[in-house]
Short mmCIF file of C-alpha atoms and ligand atoms in Angstrom, two decimals:
data_model
loop_
_atom_site.label_atom_id
_atom_site.label_comp_id
_atom_site.label_asym_id
_atom_site.label_seq_id
_atom_site.Cartn_x
_atom_site.Cartn_y
_atom_site.Cartn_z
CA UNK A 1 122.52 229.94 230.85
CA UNK A 2 121.10 232.11 228.08
CA UNK A 3 124.30 234.41 228.31
CA UNK A 4 126.42 231.21 228.20
CA UNK A 5 124.83 229.88 225.18
CA UNK A 6 125.01 233.15 223.46
CA UNK A 7 128.70 233.64 224.37
CA UNK A 8 129.44 230.23 223.03
CA UNK A 9 127.47 230.82 219.88
CA UNK A 10 129.41 234.08 219.35
CA UNK A 11 132.82 232.54 219.94
CA UNK A 12 131.92 229.59 217.62
CA UNK A 13 130.72 231.95 214.88
CA UNK A 14 133.78 234.11 215.37
CA UNK A 15 136.09 231.07 215.32
CA UNK A 16 134.29 229.80 212.09
CA UNK A 17 134.68 233.16 210.44
CA UNK A 18 138.18 233.44 211.60
CA UNK A 19 138.85 230.07 210.00
CA UNK A 20 136.97 231.04 207.00
CA UNK A 21 139.26 234.19 206.66
CA UNK A 22 142.28 231.89 207.13
CA UNK A 23 140.87 229.58 204.47
CA UNK A 24 140.25 232.31 201.93
CA UNK A 25 143.49 233.94 202.55
CA UNK A 26 145.15 230.41 202.31
CA UNK A 27 143.42 229.72 199.02
CA UNK A 28 145.17 232.39 197.23
CA UNK A 29 148.35 232.79 199.24
CA UNK A 30 151.80 232.09 197.71
CA UNK A 31 152.88 231.51 201.37
CA UNK A 32 153.10 227.67 201.65
CA UNK A 33 153.45 227.74 205.52
CA UNK A 34 150.17 229.62 205.77
CA UNK A 35 148.51 227.28 203.31
CA UNK A 36 149.55 224.21 205.44
CA UNK A 37 148.77 225.97 208.63
CA UNK A 38 145.16 226.44 207.42
CA UNK A 39 144.82 222.64 206.46
CA UNK A 40 146.33 221.28 209.78
CA UNK A 41 143.38 221.57 212.14
CA UNK A 42 140.98 220.20 209.29
CA UNK A 43 143.33 217.18 208.85
CA UNK A 44 143.68 216.78 212.63
CA UNK A 45 140.04 216.84 213.12
CA UNK A 46 139.35 214.41 210.34
CA UNK A 47 141.89 211.90 211.72
CA UNK A 48 140.49 212.38 215.21
CA UNK A 49 136.98 211.62 214.18
CA UNK A 50 138.12 208.77 212.04
CA UNK A 51 140.11 207.06 215.05
CA UNK A 52 137.18 207.59 217.30
CA UNK A 53 135.02 205.62 214.99
CA UNK A 54 137.43 202.95 213.71
CA UNK A 55 140.36 203.11 216.28
CA UNK A 56 139.94 199.41 216.97
CA UNK A 57 139.24 198.15 213.54
CA UNK A 58 141.50 195.68 211.97
CA UNK A 59 143.23 196.37 208.74
CA UNK A 60 145.51 193.38 208.04
CA UNK A 61 146.80 190.13 209.43
CA UNK A 62 150.43 189.51 210.09
CA UNK A 63 151.92 186.16 209.21
CA UNK A 64 155.11 184.57 210.21
CA UNK A 65 156.51 184.83 206.60
CA UNK A 66 155.79 188.74 206.82
CA UNK A 67 157.74 189.01 210.05
CA UNK A 68 160.76 187.18 208.51
CA UNK A 69 160.26 188.74 205.14
CA UNK A 70 161.09 192.27 205.57
CA UNK A 71 157.48 193.19 206.68
CA UNK A 72 156.15 192.87 202.92
CA UNK A 73 152.47 193.44 202.74
CA UNK A 74 152.03 194.69 206.34
CA UNK A 75 149.99 197.96 206.32
CA UNK A 76 151.57 199.38 209.45
CA UNK A 77 152.16 202.85 208.34
CA UNK A 78 150.34 205.93 207.36
CA UNK A 79 151.78 208.05 204.52
CA UNK A 80 149.68 210.98 203.08
CA UNK A 81 151.99 212.28 200.47
CA UNK A 82 152.06 209.43 197.94
CA UNK A 83 150.61 205.90 197.14
CA UNK A 84 152.23 203.11 195.32
CA UNK A 85 149.95 200.87 193.37
CA UNK A 86 151.57 197.34 192.56
CA UNK A 87 150.39 197.78 188.82
CA UNK A 88 150.14 201.39 188.16
CA UNK A 89 153.04 202.81 190.11
CA UNK A 90 153.38 205.93 192.14
CA UNK A 91 150.59 208.58 192.55
CA UNK A 92 151.58 211.89 194.37
CA UNK A 93 148.61 212.88 196.34
CA UNK A 94 146.53 211.10 193.80
CA UNK A 95 148.24 212.49 190.75
CA UNK A 96 150.20 210.06 188.37
CA UNK A 97 153.43 211.14 186.81
CA UNK A 98 151.84 211.92 183.43
CA UNK A 99 149.29 213.90 185.34
CA UNK A 100 152.09 215.81 187.23
CA UNK A 101 153.96 216.41 183.69
CA UNK A 102 150.63 217.88 182.45
CA UNK A 103 149.43 219.93 185.56
CA UNK A 104 152.34 221.30 187.43
CA UNK A 105 153.76 224.66 186.52
CA UNK A 106 156.94 224.55 184.26
CA UNK A 107 159.84 226.97 183.73
CA UNK A 108 159.51 229.53 181.00
CA UNK A 109 160.02 227.67 177.69
CA UNK A 110 160.17 224.28 179.79
CA UNK A 111 158.47 220.99 179.10
CA UNK A 112 158.93 219.33 182.52
CA UNK A 113 157.34 220.04 185.86
CA UNK A 114 159.12 222.06 188.39
CA UNK A 115 159.88 220.09 191.57
CA UNK A 116 158.79 223.15 193.49
CA UNK A 117 155.25 222.44 192.26
CA UNK A 118 155.61 218.81 193.30
CA UNK A 119 156.54 219.88 196.73
CA UNK A 120 153.61 222.08 197.02
CA UNK A 121 151.50 219.39 195.94
CA UNK A 122 152.89 216.94 198.53
CA UNK A 123 152.40 219.44 201.21
CA UNK A 124 148.87 220.55 200.36
CA UNK A 125 147.32 217.99 198.13
CA UNK A 126 146.75 220.84 195.57
CA UNK A 127 148.23 221.69 192.14
CA UNK A 128 149.84 225.06 192.69
CA UNK A 129 149.77 228.21 190.54
CA UNK A 130 152.80 229.67 188.84
CA UNK A 131 153.00 232.31 191.45
CA UNK A 132 152.96 229.77 194.31
CA UNK A 133 155.77 227.80 192.70
CA UNK A 134 157.83 231.02 191.93
CA UNK A 135 157.53 231.80 195.67
CA UNK A 136 158.88 228.31 196.66
CA UNK A 137 161.78 228.82 194.23
CA UNK A 138 162.58 232.12 195.83
CA UNK A 139 162.30 230.61 199.34
CA UNK A 140 164.61 227.82 198.47
CA UNK A 141 167.18 230.07 196.64
CA UNK A 142 167.21 232.48 199.60
CA UNK A 143 168.02 229.89 202.18
CA UNK A 144 170.74 228.45 200.15
CA UNK A 145 173.82 229.63 202.02
CA UNK A 146 175.84 227.09 204.03
CA UNK A 147 177.49 227.71 207.39
CA UNK A 148 181.27 227.97 207.24
CA UNK A 149 181.73 224.89 209.32
CA UNK A 150 179.90 222.66 206.51
CA UNK A 151 181.86 224.37 203.79
CA UNK A 152 185.09 223.50 205.63
CA UNK A 153 183.79 219.91 206.43
CA UNK A 154 183.15 219.25 202.63
CA UNK A 155 186.25 221.00 201.48
CA UNK A 156 188.38 218.79 203.94
CA UNK A 157 186.82 215.38 203.17
CA UNK A 158 189.12 213.14 201.16
CA UNK A 159 187.69 212.42 197.69
CA UNK A 160 187.57 208.69 198.32
CA UNK A 161 184.72 209.21 200.75
CA UNK A 162 181.59 208.15 198.85
CA UNK A 163 179.66 211.20 197.69
CA UNK A 164 176.61 209.69 199.61
CA UNK A 165 178.57 209.68 202.82
CA UNK A 166 179.55 213.20 202.16
CA UNK A 167 175.88 214.19 201.64
CA UNK A 168 174.89 212.47 204.95
CA UNK A 169 177.88 214.11 206.81
CA UNK A 170 176.99 217.55 205.49
CA UNK A 171 173.38 217.02 206.52
CA UNK A 172 174.28 215.83 210.05
CA UNK A 173 176.55 218.84 210.60
CA UNK A 174 173.87 221.28 209.46
CA UNK A 175 172.03 220.11 212.56
CA UNK A 176 173.86 223.06 214.37
CA UNK A 177 171.51 225.32 212.46
CA UNK A 178 168.33 223.52 213.52
CA UNK A 179 165.41 225.89 214.56
CA UNK A 180 163.57 222.89 215.70
CA UNK A 181 166.34 221.63 218.03
CA UNK A 182 166.78 225.15 219.57
CA UNK A 183 163.00 225.52 219.83
CA UNK A 184 162.52 222.12 221.57
CA UNK A 185 165.41 222.85 224.06
CA UNK A 186 163.87 226.08 224.91
CA UNK A 187 160.58 224.30 225.70
CA UNK A 188 158.22 225.18 222.88
CA UNK A 189 154.82 223.73 223.11
CA UNK A 190 154.35 220.49 220.91
CA UNK A 191 151.63 222.02 218.86
CA UNK A 192 154.20 224.24 217.34
CA UNK A 193 156.84 221.63 216.46
CA UNK A 194 155.66 221.49 212.87
CA UNK A 195 156.42 225.11 212.30
CA UNK A 196 160.07 224.72 213.25
CA UNK A 197 160.31 221.34 211.30
CA UNK A 198 158.88 223.35 208.42
CA UNK A 199 161.53 225.99 208.65
CA UNK A 200 164.40 223.40 208.89
CA UNK A 201 163.03 221.43 205.96
CA UNK A 202 162.80 224.55 203.75
CA UNK A 203 166.41 225.63 204.86
CA UNK A 204 167.59 222.13 204.14
CA UNK A 205 165.98 221.78 200.68
CA UNK A 206 167.36 225.27 199.84
CA UNK A 207 170.72 224.21 200.89
CA UNK A 208 170.99 220.77 199.21
CA UNK A 209 171.80 221.94 195.70
CA UNK A 210 174.81 223.80 197.07
CA UNK A 211 176.03 220.78 199.15
CA UNK A 212 175.55 218.48 196.31
CA UNK A 213 177.38 220.69 193.80
CA UNK A 214 180.22 221.06 196.32
CA UNK A 215 180.50 217.42 196.66
CA UNK A 216 180.54 217.11 192.83
CA UNK A 217 183.21 219.64 192.20
CA UNK A 218 185.40 218.57 195.16
CA UNK A 219 185.21 214.86 194.07
CA UNK A 220 185.37 215.20 190.38
CA UNK A 221 186.48 218.58 189.25
CA UNK A 222 189.34 219.34 191.57
CA UNK A 223 187.34 221.65 193.91
CA UNK A 224 186.46 224.03 191.22
CA UNK A 225 184.48 227.02 192.43
CA UNK A 226 180.69 227.03 192.45
CA UNK A 227 178.58 229.60 190.61
CA UNK A 228 176.14 231.82 192.41
CA UNK A 229 172.56 230.99 193.37
CA UNK A 230 170.12 233.31 191.48
CA UNK A 231 167.08 233.96 193.58
CA UNK A 232 165.15 234.66 190.28
CA UNK A 233 165.63 231.08 188.92
CA UNK A 234 164.17 227.88 189.79
CA UNK A 235 165.69 225.17 192.04
CA UNK A 236 166.83 222.82 189.29
CA UNK A 237 168.33 225.61 187.17
CA UNK A 238 170.36 226.82 190.24
CA UNK A 239 171.43 223.21 190.96
CA UNK A 240 172.58 222.42 187.29
CA UNK A 241 174.27 225.91 187.13
CA UNK A 242 176.11 225.14 190.45
CA UNK A 243 177.25 221.70 189.08
CA UNK A 244 178.49 223.48 186.05
CA UNK A 245 175.99 222.06 183.49
CA UNK A 246 174.56 224.87 181.35
CA UNK A 247 172.66 222.92 178.88
CA UNK A 248 168.96 223.87 178.86
CA UNK A 249 168.14 220.14 178.11
CA UNK A 250 170.09 218.93 181.16
CA UNK A 251 168.23 221.34 183.24
CA UNK A 252 164.98 220.04 182.01
CA UNK A 253 166.13 216.48 182.55
CA UNK A 254 166.97 217.57 186.12
CA UNK A 255 163.40 219.07 186.67
CA UNK A 256 161.88 215.79 185.62
CA UNK A 257 164.46 213.77 187.57
CA UNK A 258 164.06 215.69 190.82
CA UNK A 259 160.29 215.55 190.43
CA UNK A 260 159.97 211.81 189.89
CA UNK A 261 162.46 210.57 192.50
CA UNK A 262 160.91 212.59 195.40
CA UNK A 263 158.52 210.20 197.01
CA UNK A 264 157.50 206.45 196.98
CA UNK A 265 154.96 206.24 199.68
CA UNK A 266 156.20 205.53 203.41
CA UNK A 267 157.81 202.10 203.60
CA UNK A 268 160.75 202.35 201.47
CA UNK A 269 164.09 202.33 203.27
CA UNK A 270 164.88 206.14 202.99
CA UNK A 271 161.38 207.38 203.67
CA UNK A 272 160.84 204.96 206.53
CA UNK A 273 164.11 205.79 208.04
CA UNK A 274 163.53 209.49 207.99
CA UNK A 275 160.02 208.92 209.50
CA UNK A 276 161.39 206.58 212.11
CA UNK A 277 164.37 208.80 213.21
CA UNK A 278 162.10 211.96 213.18
CA UNK A 279 159.65 210.24 215.33
CA UNK A 280 162.22 210.38 218.23
CA UNK A 281 162.10 214.08 217.62
CA UNK A 282 165.50 214.13 215.96
CA UNK A 283 165.73 217.21 213.98
CA UNK A 284 165.13 217.28 210.20
CA UNK A 285 168.83 217.46 209.29
CA UNK A 286 169.83 214.43 211.16
CA UNK A 287 166.71 212.54 210.37
CA UNK A 288 167.34 213.14 206.74
CA UNK A 289 170.86 212.11 206.96
CA UNK A 290 169.81 208.92 208.51
CA UNK A 291 167.53 208.49 205.60
CA UNK A 292 170.35 209.10 203.11
CA UNK A 293 172.43 206.29 204.59
CA UNK A 294 169.54 203.93 203.78
CA UNK A 295 169.35 205.41 200.25
CA UNK A 296 173.03 204.61 199.88
CA UNK A 297 172.37 200.96 199.94
CA UNK A 298 172.84 199.00 196.65
CA UNK A 299 169.45 197.43 196.91
CA UNK A 300 167.80 200.98 197.26
CA UNK A 301 169.16 204.15 195.63
CA UNK A 302 172.64 203.05 195.07
CA UNK A 303 171.16 200.69 192.36
CA UNK A 304 171.43 203.61 189.74
CA UNK A 305 175.20 203.59 190.24
CA UNK A 306 175.22 199.72 190.14
CA UNK A 307 173.29 199.76 186.90
CA UNK A 308 175.89 201.83 185.13
CA UNK A 309 178.77 199.78 186.53
CA UNK A 310 176.91 196.82 185.26
CA UNK A 311 176.38 198.34 181.75
CA UNK A 312 180.14 199.30 181.63
CA UNK A 313 180.91 195.60 182.36
CA UNK A 314 178.64 194.53 179.44
CA UNK A 315 180.39 196.89 177.19
CA UNK A 316 183.94 195.68 178.16
CA UNK A 317 183.16 192.03 178.40
CA UNK A 318 180.67 191.69 175.64
CA UNK A 319 180.86 194.75 173.27
CA UNK A 320 179.15 198.02 172.84
CA UNK A 321 176.36 196.38 170.56
CA UNK A 322 175.86 192.93 172.01
CA UNK A 323 173.37 190.45 170.51
CA UNK A 324 170.33 189.41 172.32
CA UNK A 325 171.96 185.94 172.82
CA UNK A 326 175.24 187.52 174.18
CA UNK A 327 173.20 189.61 176.51
CA UNK A 328 171.23 186.55 177.77
CA UNK A 329 174.43 184.63 178.49
CA UNK A 330 175.86 187.72 180.40
CA UNK A 331 172.63 188.07 182.45
CA UNK A 332 172.65 184.51 183.34
CA UNK A 333 176.30 184.71 184.29
CA UNK A 334 175.46 187.60 186.69
CA UNK A 335 172.66 185.69 188.20
CA UNK A 336 174.94 182.50 188.61
CA UNK A 337 177.50 184.51 190.27
CA UNK A 338 174.87 185.21 193.09
CA UNK A 339 174.39 188.87 192.22
CA UNK A 340 171.23 190.70 191.42
CA UNK A 341 170.46 192.37 188.00
CA UNK A 342 170.58 196.10 189.12
CA UNK A 343 167.67 198.33 188.12
CA UNK A 344 165.23 195.30 187.91
CA UNK A 345 162.75 194.09 190.52
CA UNK A 346 160.72 195.88 193.24
CA UNK A 347 159.31 195.08 196.74
CA UNK A 348 155.85 196.58 195.78
CA UNK A 349 155.70 197.20 191.95
CA UNK A 350 154.64 194.30 189.71
CA UNK A 351 154.87 196.18 186.33
CA UNK A 352 157.43 198.32 184.68
CA UNK A 353 157.97 201.47 186.91
CA UNK A 354 156.30 204.54 185.38
CA UNK A 355 159.47 206.56 186.56
CA UNK A 356 161.33 204.25 184.20
CA UNK A 357 158.76 204.89 181.49
CA UNK A 358 158.93 208.57 181.69
CA UNK A 359 162.69 208.71 181.45
CA UNK A 360 162.45 206.23 178.38
CA UNK A 361 160.12 208.77 176.87
CA UNK A 362 162.62 211.57 177.69
CA UNK A 363 165.29 209.54 176.05
CA UNK A 364 163.15 208.80 172.95
CA UNK A 365 162.81 212.61 172.61
CA UNK A 366 166.21 213.79 173.27
CA UNK A 367 168.64 211.10 172.59
CA UNK A 368 167.04 208.27 170.54
CA UNK A 369 170.14 207.24 168.77
CA UNK A 370 172.34 207.19 171.76
CA UNK A 371 174.19 203.79 171.98
CA UNK A 372 173.83 203.41 175.62
CA UNK A 373 170.02 204.14 175.54
CA UNK A 374 169.73 201.49 172.82
CA UNK A 375 171.65 199.08 175.11
CA UNK A 376 169.19 199.78 177.88
CA UNK A 377 166.25 199.34 175.51
CA UNK A 378 167.76 196.03 174.38
CA UNK A 379 168.16 194.81 178.00
CA UNK A 380 164.54 195.68 178.61
CA UNK A 381 163.61 193.01 176.10
CA UNK A 382 166.05 190.36 177.44
CA UNK A 383 165.86 190.66 181.36
CA UNK A 384 162.30 190.12 182.29
CA UNK A 385 161.99 186.52 180.72
CA UNK A 386 165.09 185.43 182.43
CA UNK A 387 164.16 186.84 185.76
CA UNK A 388 160.58 185.19 185.26
CA UNK A 389 162.12 181.94 184.54
CA UNK A 390 163.98 181.95 187.90
CA UNK A 391 160.61 181.39 189.57
CA UNK A 392 161.41 183.41 192.55
CA UNK A 393 161.74 187.06 191.31
CA UNK A 394 158.40 188.62 192.02
CA UNK A 395 158.80 191.54 189.77
CA UNK A 396 160.86 191.06 186.51
CA UNK A 397 160.39 194.58 185.39
CA UNK A 398 162.66 197.44 185.49
CA UNK A 399 162.54 200.06 188.21
CA UNK A 400 163.55 203.74 188.19
CA UNK A 401 167.26 203.20 188.55
CA UNK A 402 167.53 201.11 185.32
CA UNK A 403 167.29 204.29 183.17
CA UNK A 404 168.45 207.33 185.14
CA UNK A 405 172.22 206.88 184.75
CA UNK A 406 172.04 206.54 180.94
CA UNK A 407 170.48 210.01 180.61
CA UNK A 408 173.12 211.56 182.99
CA UNK A 409 175.78 209.95 180.94
CA UNK A 410 174.39 211.48 177.81
CA UNK A 411 174.67 215.02 179.02
CA UNK A 412 178.34 214.55 180.25
CA UNK A 413 177.80 213.59 183.88
CA UNK A 414 179.92 210.47 183.76
CA UNK A 415 180.63 210.19 187.44
CA UNK A 416 178.33 207.13 188.35
CA UNK A 417 179.14 207.03 191.98
CA UNK A 418 177.66 210.49 192.15
CA UNK A 419 174.24 209.49 190.86
CA UNK A 420 172.70 208.64 194.17
CA UNK A 421 173.39 212.07 195.43
CA UNK A 422 170.89 213.48 192.76
CA UNK A 423 168.36 210.71 194.09
CA UNK A 424 168.85 212.00 197.64
CA UNK A 425 168.42 215.70 196.74
CA UNK A 426 165.04 214.87 195.11
CA UNK A 427 164.12 212.37 197.99
CA UNK A 428 164.35 215.22 200.44
CA UNK A 429 161.17 216.72 198.95
CA UNK A 430 159.11 213.65 199.87
CA UNK A 431 160.60 212.70 203.12
CA UNK A 432 160.65 216.23 204.54
CA UNK A 433 157.09 216.94 203.43
CA UNK A 434 155.97 213.78 205.23
CA UNK A 435 158.09 214.78 208.41
CA UNK A 436 156.35 218.12 208.58
CA UNK A 437 153.02 216.50 208.50
CA UNK A 438 154.12 213.76 211.10
CA UNK A 439 154.84 216.47 213.51
CA UNK A 440 151.65 218.51 212.51
CA UNK A 441 149.60 215.46 213.18
CA UNK A 442 151.43 214.84 216.51
CA UNK A 443 152.39 211.24 215.34
CA UNK A 444 154.29 209.43 218.43
CA UNK A 445 157.61 207.77 218.59
CA UNK A 446 157.54 204.67 216.36
CA UNK A 447 158.12 201.53 218.37
CA UNK A 448 156.69 198.25 216.86
CA UNK A 449 156.88 195.05 219.04
CA UNK A 450 159.46 192.34 218.25
CA UNK A 451 159.87 188.86 219.56
CA UNK A 452 162.48 186.19 219.37
CA UNK A 453 161.96 182.86 217.15
CA UNK A 454 161.63 181.03 220.44
CA UNK A 455 158.74 183.09 221.55
CA UNK A 456 157.15 182.94 218.27
CA UNK A 457 157.28 179.16 218.22
CA UNK A 458 155.94 178.98 221.68
CA UNK A 459 153.04 181.42 220.93
CA UNK A 460 151.94 179.50 217.87
CA UNK A 461 152.34 176.06 219.53
CA UNK A 462 149.95 177.28 222.15
CA UNK A 463 147.49 178.36 219.62
N1 CMX B 1 167.97 190.15 190.09
C1 CMX B 1 168.27 188.91 190.65
N2 CMX B 1 167.51 188.52 191.69
C2 CMX B 1 166.51 189.22 192.19
C3 CMX B 1 166.19 190.52 191.56
C4 CMX B 1 166.90 190.88 190.51
N3 CMX B 1 166.81 192.09 190.07
N4 CMX B 1 164.99 191.02 192.18
C5 CMX B 1 164.73 190.07 193.06
N5 CMX B 1 165.55 189.06 193.08
C6 CMX B 1 165.59 187.87 193.90
C7 CMX B 1 165.77 188.26 195.33
O1 CMX B 1 167.14 188.61 195.61
C8 CMX B 1 165.16 187.12 196.15
O2 CMX B 1 166.13 186.02 196.07
P1 CMX B 1 166.33 185.18 197.34
O3 CMX B 1 164.95 184.46 197.69
O4 CMX B 1 167.41 184.13 196.78
O5 CMX B 1 166.84 186.03 198.49
C9 CMX B 1 164.03 186.71 195.28
O6 CMX B 1 164.30 187.24 194.04
C10 CMX B 1 162.76 187.31 195.69
O7 CMX B 1 162.84 188.71 195.85
P2 CMX B 1 161.51 189.62 195.54
O8 CMX B 1 160.58 189.34 196.48
O9 CMX B 1 161.17 189.68 194.05
O10 CMX B 1 162.22 191.17 195.80
P3 CMX B 1 162.38 191.76 197.02
O11 CMX B 1 161.18 192.56 197.55
O12 CMX B 1 163.02 190.91 198.26
O13 CMX B 1 163.68 192.83 196.81
C11 CMX B 1 164.68 194.55 195.36
C12 CMX B 1 163.38 194.06 195.96
C13 CMX B 1 164.45 195.91 194.71
C14 CMX B 1 165.56 194.66 196.49
C15 CMX B 1 165.21 193.41 194.38
O14 CMX B 1 164.32 193.23 193.39
C16 CMX B 1 166.60 193.80 193.84
O15 CMX B 1 167.58 193.40 194.55
N6 CMX B 1 166.70 194.44 192.75
C17 CMX B 1 167.95 194.83 192.26
C18 CMX B 1 168.50 196.21 192.91
C19 CMX B 1 167.64 197.37 192.47
O16 CMX B 1 167.36 197.53 191.42
N7 CMX B 1 167.29 198.11 193.47
C20 CMX B 1 166.46 199.44 193.30
C21 CMX B 1 165.10 199.32 193.69
C22 CMX B 1 164.31 200.78 193.51
C23 CMX B 1 164.81 201.64 194.53
O17 CMX B 1 164.66 201.57 195.70
O18 CMX B 1 165.54 202.57 194.11
#
């Protein structure tokens, strides 16, 4: 007995000191995977204890309206990477967008955060050092090569296939490279799933700028050749360089853009789709592709394209510098024709989206006199009262999509049906960080219960 206790004590202290060594190593490491590996058992334990104590506790009631109303307000998902407050907007692991602008490492001479730092934050909950961010840049750049069949696929798609469909097609076909799918087939233990999902996710994020740039060049620049990915440069620099935009200000815009579009908690269409499809243990490539098909909807990510189409309509039908009265009647005409005002409204937010605000600040700094920016600023004054007046729109304020296209137009990226691809490249950071954690925490296949209207009526009558 004494021997048993002693042995157990030695093992425990050895395990503890081993964990301590991992933790100390992980605190300073630039190896993101090692950092996450050290956090996983801690997080697994915390959730296990919490569920043991509160597994049967009730968190919310579900009403009939919620069931027919797109599940608004049902707390039915867990998302660790970000949280959306109705009034304050998004927080990434507790940090607001201004916090991230202040705290996350920047490129040399840059003002905006590097998306690599945001990814580190989403994955670990910690603000990374410059060295840690540089290592992520290096990892992504060195994983950027595409297999030939994906290059051939993209080069053979007709240019009238929407850029978002091309993005989803390329991501689907990258599934051939999935380390997770291969490991699953060869019978790897489920405790190791996350490691392969991590590798696939890092590979996919590394390849996305090349895929997105190929789509851009094939659709709009006659298939012009791409530049080369420089392993000494950051993800956004390489992306804008591949796209053929060498203005340092555009690269700065892209660093901001790719940071703020990354994550918006777990229930939005793209994030939820990736989570749902991934829960069936579909590999990260096809899970991401599924999410991109959701992002391509006009009520979600495609709204940034729709905003520009709508602004162009205003310019052609009313003029480049419309009065507030002219705008009011145009907006009312849009509503009367049964269409939504793109870039306005939100399922959760109830104030101006801080992602709109920080893009507005960027515009104020870099393009204050731009006529399209001024039109967007004027629309901001006119739309909210009109939407409020309808009495049904819950959030009359602008969302992220109301502003992004204007900035892209200013820097010469005029092709509006490409804009959602940029959103998709950014969204990869959030949805893949969540996917890695979902497998690390062993979350099961998602399968909520549904019932027919007849059953619902019967159940409520019986009550
Ligand atoms: N213009 C006109 N009507 C709007 C509106 C808008 N911008 N926003 C909401 N409404 C309408 C809805 O269509 C709905 O009308 P019905 O009852 O006749 O169907 C009513 O107001 C209530 O809707 P809600 O509860 O306020 O909004 P939802 O949660 O149902 O929808 C959203 C949210 C974003 C789809 C909606 O506001 C919208 O369609 N906005 C325009 C498209 C857009 O900008 N989407 C991007 C969102 C951000 C993103 O995901 O990227």
